[in-house]
Short mmCIF file of N, CA and C in Angstrom, two decimals:
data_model
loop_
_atom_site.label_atom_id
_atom_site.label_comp_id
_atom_site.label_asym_id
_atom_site.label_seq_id
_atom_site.Cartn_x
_atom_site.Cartn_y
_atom_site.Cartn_z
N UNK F 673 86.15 98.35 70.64
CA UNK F 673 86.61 99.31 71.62
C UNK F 673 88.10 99.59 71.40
N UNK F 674 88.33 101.01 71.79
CA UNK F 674 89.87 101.34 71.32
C UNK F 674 90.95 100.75 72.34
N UNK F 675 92.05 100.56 71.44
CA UNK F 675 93.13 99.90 73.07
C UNK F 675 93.88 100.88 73.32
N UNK F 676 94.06 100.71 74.41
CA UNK F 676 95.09 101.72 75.03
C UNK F 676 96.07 101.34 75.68
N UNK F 677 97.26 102.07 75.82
CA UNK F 677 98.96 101.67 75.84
C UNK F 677 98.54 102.29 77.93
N UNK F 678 99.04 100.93 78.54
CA UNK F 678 98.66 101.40 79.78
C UNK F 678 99.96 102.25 80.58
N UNK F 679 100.33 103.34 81.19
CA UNK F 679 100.85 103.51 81.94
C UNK F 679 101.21 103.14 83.33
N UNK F 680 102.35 103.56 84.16
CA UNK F 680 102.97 103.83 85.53
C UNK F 680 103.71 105.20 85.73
N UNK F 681 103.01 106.12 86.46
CA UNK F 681 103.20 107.34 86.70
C UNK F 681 103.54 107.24 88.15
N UNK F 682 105.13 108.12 88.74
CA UNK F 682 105.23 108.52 90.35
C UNK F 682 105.02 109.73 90.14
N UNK F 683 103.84 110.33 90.73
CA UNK F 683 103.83 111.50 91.62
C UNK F 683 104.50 111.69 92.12
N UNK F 684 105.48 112.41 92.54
CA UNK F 684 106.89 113.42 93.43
C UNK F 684 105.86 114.61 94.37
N UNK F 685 105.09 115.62 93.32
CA UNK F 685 104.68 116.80 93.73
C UNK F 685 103.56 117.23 93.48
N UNK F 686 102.60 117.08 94.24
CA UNK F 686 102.30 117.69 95.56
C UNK F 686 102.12 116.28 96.56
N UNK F 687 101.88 115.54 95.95
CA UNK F 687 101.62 114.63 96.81
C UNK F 687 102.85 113.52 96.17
N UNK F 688 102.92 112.18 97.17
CA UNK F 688 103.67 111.28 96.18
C UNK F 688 102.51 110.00 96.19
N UNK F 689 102.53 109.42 94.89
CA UNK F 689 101.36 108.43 94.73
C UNK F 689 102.24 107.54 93.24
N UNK F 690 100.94 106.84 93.32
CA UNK F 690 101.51 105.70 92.30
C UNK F 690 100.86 105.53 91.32
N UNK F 691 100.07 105.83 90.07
CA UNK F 691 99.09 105.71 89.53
C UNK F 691 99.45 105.32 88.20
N UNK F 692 98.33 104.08 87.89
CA UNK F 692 97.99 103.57 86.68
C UNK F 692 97.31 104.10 85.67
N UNK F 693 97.89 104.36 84.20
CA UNK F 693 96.84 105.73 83.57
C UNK F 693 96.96 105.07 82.02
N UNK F 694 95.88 105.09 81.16
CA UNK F 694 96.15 104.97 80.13
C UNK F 694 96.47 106.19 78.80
N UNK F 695 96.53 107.32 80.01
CA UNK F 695 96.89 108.36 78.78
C UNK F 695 98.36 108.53 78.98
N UNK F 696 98.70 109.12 77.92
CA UNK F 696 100.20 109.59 77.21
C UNK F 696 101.12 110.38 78.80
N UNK F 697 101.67 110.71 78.69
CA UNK F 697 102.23 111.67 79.67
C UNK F 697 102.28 113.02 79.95
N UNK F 698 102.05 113.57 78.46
CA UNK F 698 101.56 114.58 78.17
C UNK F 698 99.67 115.18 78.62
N UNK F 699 98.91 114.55 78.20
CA UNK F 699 97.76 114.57 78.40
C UNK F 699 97.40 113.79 79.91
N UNK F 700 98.43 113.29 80.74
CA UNK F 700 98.15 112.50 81.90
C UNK F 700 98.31 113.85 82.87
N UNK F 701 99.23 114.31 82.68
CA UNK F 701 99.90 115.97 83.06
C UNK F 701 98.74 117.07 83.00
N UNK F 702 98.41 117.62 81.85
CA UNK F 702 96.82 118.05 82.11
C UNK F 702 95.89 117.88 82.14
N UNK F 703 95.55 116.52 82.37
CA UNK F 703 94.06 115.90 83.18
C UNK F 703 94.28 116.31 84.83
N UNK F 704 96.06 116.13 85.34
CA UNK F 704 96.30 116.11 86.42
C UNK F 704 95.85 117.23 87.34
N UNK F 705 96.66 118.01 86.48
CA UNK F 705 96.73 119.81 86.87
C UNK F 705 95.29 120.55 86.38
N UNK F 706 94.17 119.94 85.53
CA UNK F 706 93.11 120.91 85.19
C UNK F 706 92.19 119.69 84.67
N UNK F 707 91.87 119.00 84.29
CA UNK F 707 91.56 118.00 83.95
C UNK F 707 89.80 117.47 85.00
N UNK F 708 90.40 117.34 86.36
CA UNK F 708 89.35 117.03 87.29
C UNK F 708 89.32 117.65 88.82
N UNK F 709 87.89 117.67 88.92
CA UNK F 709 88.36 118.58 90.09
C UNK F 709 88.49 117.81 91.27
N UNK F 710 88.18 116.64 91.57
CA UNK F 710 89.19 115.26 92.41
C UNK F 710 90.72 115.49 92.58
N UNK F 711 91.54 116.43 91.40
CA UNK F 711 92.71 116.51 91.34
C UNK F 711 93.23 117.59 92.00
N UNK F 712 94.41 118.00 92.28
CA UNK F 712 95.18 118.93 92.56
C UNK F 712 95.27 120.09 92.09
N UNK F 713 95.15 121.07 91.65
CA UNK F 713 95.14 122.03 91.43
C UNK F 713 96.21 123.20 91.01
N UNK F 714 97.60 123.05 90.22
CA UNK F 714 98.37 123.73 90.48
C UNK F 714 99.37 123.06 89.52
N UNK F 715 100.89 123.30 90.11
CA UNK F 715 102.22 122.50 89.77
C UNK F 715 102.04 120.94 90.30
N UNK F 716 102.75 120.40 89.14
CA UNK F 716 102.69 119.21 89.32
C UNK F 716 103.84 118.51 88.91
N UNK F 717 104.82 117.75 89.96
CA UNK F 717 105.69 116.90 89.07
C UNK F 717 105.69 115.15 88.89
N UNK F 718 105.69 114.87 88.07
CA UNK F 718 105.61 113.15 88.06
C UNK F 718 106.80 112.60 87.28
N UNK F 719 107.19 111.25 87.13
CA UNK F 719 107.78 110.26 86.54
C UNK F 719 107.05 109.22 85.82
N UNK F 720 107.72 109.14 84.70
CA UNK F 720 107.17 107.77 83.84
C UNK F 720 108.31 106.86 84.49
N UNK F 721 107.67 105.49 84.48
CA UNK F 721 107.73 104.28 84.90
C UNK F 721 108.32 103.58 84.14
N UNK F 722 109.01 102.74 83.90
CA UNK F 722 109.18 101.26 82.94
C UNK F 722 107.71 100.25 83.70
N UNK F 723 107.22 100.04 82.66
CA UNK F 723 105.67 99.49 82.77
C UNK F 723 106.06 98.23 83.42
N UNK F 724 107.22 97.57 83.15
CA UNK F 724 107.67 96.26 83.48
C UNK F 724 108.11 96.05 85.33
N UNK F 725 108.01 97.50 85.33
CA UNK F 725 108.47 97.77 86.60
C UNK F 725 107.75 97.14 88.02
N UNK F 726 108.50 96.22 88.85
CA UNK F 726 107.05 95.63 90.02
C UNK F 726 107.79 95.45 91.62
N UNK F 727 107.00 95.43 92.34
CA UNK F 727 107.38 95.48 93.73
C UNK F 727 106.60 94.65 94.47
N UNK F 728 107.61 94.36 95.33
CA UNK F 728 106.45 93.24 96.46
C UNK F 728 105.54 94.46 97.41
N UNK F 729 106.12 95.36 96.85
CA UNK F 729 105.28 96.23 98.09
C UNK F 729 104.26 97.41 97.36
N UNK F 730 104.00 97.09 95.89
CA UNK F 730 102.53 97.66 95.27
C UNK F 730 102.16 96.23 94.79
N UNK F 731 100.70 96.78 94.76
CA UNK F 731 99.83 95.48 93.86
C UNK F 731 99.71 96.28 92.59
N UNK F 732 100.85 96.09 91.38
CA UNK F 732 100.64 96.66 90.22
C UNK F 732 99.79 96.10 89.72
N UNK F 733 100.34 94.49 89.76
CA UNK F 733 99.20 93.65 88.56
C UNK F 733 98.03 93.79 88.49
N UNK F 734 97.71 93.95 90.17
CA UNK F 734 95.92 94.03 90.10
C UNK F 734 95.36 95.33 89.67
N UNK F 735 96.50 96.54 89.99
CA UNK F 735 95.87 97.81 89.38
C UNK F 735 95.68 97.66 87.97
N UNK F 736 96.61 97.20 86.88
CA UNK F 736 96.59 97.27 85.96
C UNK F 736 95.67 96.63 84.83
N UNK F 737 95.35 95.52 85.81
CA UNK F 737 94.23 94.78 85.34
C UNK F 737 93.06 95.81 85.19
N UNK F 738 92.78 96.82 86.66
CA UNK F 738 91.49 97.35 86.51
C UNK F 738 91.79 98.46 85.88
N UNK F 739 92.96 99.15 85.01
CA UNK F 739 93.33 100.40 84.16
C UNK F 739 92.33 99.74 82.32
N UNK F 740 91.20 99.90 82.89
CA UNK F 740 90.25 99.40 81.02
C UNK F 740 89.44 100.71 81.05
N UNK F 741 89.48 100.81 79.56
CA UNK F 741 88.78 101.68 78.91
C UNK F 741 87.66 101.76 79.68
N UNK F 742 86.79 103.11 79.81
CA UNK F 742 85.43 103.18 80.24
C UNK F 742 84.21 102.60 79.07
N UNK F 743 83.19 102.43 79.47
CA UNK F 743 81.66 101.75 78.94
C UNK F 743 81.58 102.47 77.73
N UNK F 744 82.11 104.24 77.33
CA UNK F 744 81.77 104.52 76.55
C UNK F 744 83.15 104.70 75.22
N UNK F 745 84.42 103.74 75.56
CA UNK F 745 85.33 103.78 75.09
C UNK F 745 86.64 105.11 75.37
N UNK F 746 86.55 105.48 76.36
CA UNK F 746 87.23 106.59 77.07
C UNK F 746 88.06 105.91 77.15
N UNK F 747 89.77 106.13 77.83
CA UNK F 747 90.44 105.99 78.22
C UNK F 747 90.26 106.12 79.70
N UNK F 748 91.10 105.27 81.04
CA UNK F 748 90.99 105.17 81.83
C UNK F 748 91.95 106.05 82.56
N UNK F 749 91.24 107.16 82.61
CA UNK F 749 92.16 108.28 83.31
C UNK F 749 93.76 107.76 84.66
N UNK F 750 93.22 107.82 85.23
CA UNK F 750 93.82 107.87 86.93
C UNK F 750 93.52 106.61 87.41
N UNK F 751 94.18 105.50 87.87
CA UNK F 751 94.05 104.83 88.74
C UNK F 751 95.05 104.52 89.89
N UNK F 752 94.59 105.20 90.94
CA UNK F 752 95.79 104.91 92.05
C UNK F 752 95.70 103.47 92.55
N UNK F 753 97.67 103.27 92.42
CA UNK F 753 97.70 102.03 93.41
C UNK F 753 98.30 102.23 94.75
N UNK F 754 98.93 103.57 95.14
CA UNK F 754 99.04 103.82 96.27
C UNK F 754 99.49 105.08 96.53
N UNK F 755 99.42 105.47 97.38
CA UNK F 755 99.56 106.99 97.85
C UNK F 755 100.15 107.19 99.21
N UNK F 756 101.19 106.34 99.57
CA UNK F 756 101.67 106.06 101.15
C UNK F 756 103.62 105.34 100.58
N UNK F 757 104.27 106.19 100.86
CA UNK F 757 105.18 105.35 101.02
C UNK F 757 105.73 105.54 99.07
N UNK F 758 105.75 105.63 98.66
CA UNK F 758 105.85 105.47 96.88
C UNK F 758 107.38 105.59 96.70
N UNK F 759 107.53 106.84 96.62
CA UNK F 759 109.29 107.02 96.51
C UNK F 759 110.06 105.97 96.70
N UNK F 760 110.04 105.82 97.99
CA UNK F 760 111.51 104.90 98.60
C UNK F 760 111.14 103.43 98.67
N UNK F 761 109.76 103.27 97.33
CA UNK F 761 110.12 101.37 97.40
C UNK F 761 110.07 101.26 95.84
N UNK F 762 110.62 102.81 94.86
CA UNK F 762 110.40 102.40 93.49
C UNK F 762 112.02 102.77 93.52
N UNK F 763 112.70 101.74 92.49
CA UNK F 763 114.08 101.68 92.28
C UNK F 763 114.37 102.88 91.32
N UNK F 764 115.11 103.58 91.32
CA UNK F 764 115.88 104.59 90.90
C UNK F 764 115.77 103.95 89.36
N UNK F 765 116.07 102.93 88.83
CA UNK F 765 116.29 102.49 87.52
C UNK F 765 115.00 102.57 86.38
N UNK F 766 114.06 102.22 87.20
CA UNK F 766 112.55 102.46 86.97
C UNK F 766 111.77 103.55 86.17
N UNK F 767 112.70 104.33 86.87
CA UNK F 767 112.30 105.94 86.34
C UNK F 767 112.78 106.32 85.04
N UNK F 768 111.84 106.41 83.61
CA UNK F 768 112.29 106.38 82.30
C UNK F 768 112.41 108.26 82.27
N UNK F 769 111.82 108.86 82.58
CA UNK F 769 111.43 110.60 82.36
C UNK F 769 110.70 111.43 83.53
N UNK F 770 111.06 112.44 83.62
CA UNK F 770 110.45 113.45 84.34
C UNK F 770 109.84 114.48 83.95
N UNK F 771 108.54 114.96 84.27
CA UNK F 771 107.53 115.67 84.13
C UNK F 771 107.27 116.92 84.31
N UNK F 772 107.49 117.87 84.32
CA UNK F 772 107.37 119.27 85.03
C UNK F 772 105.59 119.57 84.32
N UNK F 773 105.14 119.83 85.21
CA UNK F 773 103.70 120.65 84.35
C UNK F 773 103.26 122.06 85.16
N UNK F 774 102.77 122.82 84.73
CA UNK F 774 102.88 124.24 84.82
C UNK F 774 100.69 123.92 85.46
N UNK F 775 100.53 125.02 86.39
CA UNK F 775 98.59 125.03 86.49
C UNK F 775 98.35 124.71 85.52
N UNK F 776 98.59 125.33 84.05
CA UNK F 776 97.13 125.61 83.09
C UNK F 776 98.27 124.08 82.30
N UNK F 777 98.37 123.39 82.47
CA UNK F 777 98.42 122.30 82.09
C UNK F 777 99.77 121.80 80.45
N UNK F 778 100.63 122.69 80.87
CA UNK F 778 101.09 122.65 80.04
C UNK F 778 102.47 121.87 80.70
N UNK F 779 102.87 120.51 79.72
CA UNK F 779 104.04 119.66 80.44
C UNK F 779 105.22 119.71 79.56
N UNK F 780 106.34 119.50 80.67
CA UNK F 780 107.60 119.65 80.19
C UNK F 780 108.38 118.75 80.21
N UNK F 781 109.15 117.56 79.78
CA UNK F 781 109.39 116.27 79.67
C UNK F 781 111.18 117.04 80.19
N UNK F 782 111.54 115.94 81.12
CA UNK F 782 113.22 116.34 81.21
C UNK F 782 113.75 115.11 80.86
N UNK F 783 114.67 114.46 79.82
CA UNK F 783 115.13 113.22 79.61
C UNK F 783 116.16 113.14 80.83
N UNK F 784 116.43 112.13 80.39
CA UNK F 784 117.94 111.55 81.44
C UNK F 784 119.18 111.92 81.13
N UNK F 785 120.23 111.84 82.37
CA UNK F 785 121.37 112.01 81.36
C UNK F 785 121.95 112.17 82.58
N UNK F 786 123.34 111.91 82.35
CA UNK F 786 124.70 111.55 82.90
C UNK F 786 124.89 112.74 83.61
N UNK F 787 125.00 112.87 85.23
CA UNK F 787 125.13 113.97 85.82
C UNK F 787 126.57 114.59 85.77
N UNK F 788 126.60 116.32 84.95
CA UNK F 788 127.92 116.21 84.53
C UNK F 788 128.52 117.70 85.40
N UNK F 789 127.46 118.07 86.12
CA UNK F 789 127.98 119.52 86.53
C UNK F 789 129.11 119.74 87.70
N UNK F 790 129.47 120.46 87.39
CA UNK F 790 130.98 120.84 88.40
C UNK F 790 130.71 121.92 90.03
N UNK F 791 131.03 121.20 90.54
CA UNK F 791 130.29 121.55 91.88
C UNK F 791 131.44 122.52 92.53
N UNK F 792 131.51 123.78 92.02
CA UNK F 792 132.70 124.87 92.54
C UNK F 792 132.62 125.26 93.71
N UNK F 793 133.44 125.39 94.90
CA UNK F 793 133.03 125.42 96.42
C UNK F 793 132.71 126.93 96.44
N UNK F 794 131.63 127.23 97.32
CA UNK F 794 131.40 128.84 97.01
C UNK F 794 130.34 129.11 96.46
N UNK F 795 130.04 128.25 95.23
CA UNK F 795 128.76 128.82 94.10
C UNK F 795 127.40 128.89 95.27
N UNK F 796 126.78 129.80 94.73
CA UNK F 796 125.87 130.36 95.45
C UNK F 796 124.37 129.25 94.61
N UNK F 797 123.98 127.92 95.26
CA UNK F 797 122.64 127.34 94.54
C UNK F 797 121.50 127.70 94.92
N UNK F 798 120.58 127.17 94.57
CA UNK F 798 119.03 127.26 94.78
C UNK F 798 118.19 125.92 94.60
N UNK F 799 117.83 125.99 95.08
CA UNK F 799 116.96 124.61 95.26
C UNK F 799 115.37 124.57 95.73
N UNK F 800 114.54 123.92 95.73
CA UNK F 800 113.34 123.74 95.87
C UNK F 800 113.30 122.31 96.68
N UNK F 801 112.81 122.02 97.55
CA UNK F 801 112.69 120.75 98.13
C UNK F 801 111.43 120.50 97.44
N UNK F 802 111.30 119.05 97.08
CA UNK F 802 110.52 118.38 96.42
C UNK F 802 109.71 117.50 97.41
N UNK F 803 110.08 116.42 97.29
CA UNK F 803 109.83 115.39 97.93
C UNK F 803 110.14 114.76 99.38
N UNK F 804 110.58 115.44 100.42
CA UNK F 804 111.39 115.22 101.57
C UNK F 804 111.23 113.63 102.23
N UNK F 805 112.09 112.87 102.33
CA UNK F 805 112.50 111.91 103.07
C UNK F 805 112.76 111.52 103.97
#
């Protein structure tokens, strides 16, 4: 049976959740958005995880245990470990990349990087609320 490199994905958008996945980030992105119809339907934003990443307040280990290939050697799509609360008990440090994915399933990786923009009093922004707190 094939092995697979297990993931930790945060959902941000539409919902916020916690899920264990053994696909790539790319292909986790359009299983998300088109993939199943259990799923969401639309825009989608998520975060990759540092896998090492753990909290007293998810049961990673036990999710990850049950993230195994299916009977017929599939990869183990989606496994939620929680869907209540996610954001504000995963540490800011945790977060390796961000996700943008479009409906028809096409994802957009944003790396990290040193916040460098100049905040001129006046400039006219725009914003999207994401995730509200």
């Amino acid at each position: 049976m094939a092995e697979y490199e297990k993931h930790l994905y945060m959902i941000v958008f539409p919902i916020n959740a916690l899920v264990a996945s053994q696909l790539e980030p790319e292909k986790f992105g359009e299983h998300y958005t088109m993939g199943s119809a259990k799923h969401f339907s639309g825009k989608v934003i998520f975060a990759e995880l540092d896998i090492n990443f753990r909290s007293d307040y998810f049961e990673i280990e036990k999710y990850l245990g049950l993230t195994v290939p299916h009977s017929d050697g599939s990869p183990k799509k989606t496994k939620f470990i929680s869907s209540y609360n996610v954001l504000e008990h995963v540490e800011l440090s945790a977060i390796k990349k961000l996700f943008l994915c479009t409906r028809n399933g096409k994802v957009l990786p944003i790396e990290p990087a040193e916040y460098t923009a100049y905040n001129k009093p006046g400039m006219i922004r725009i914003y999207q609320e994401i995730a509200p707190l």
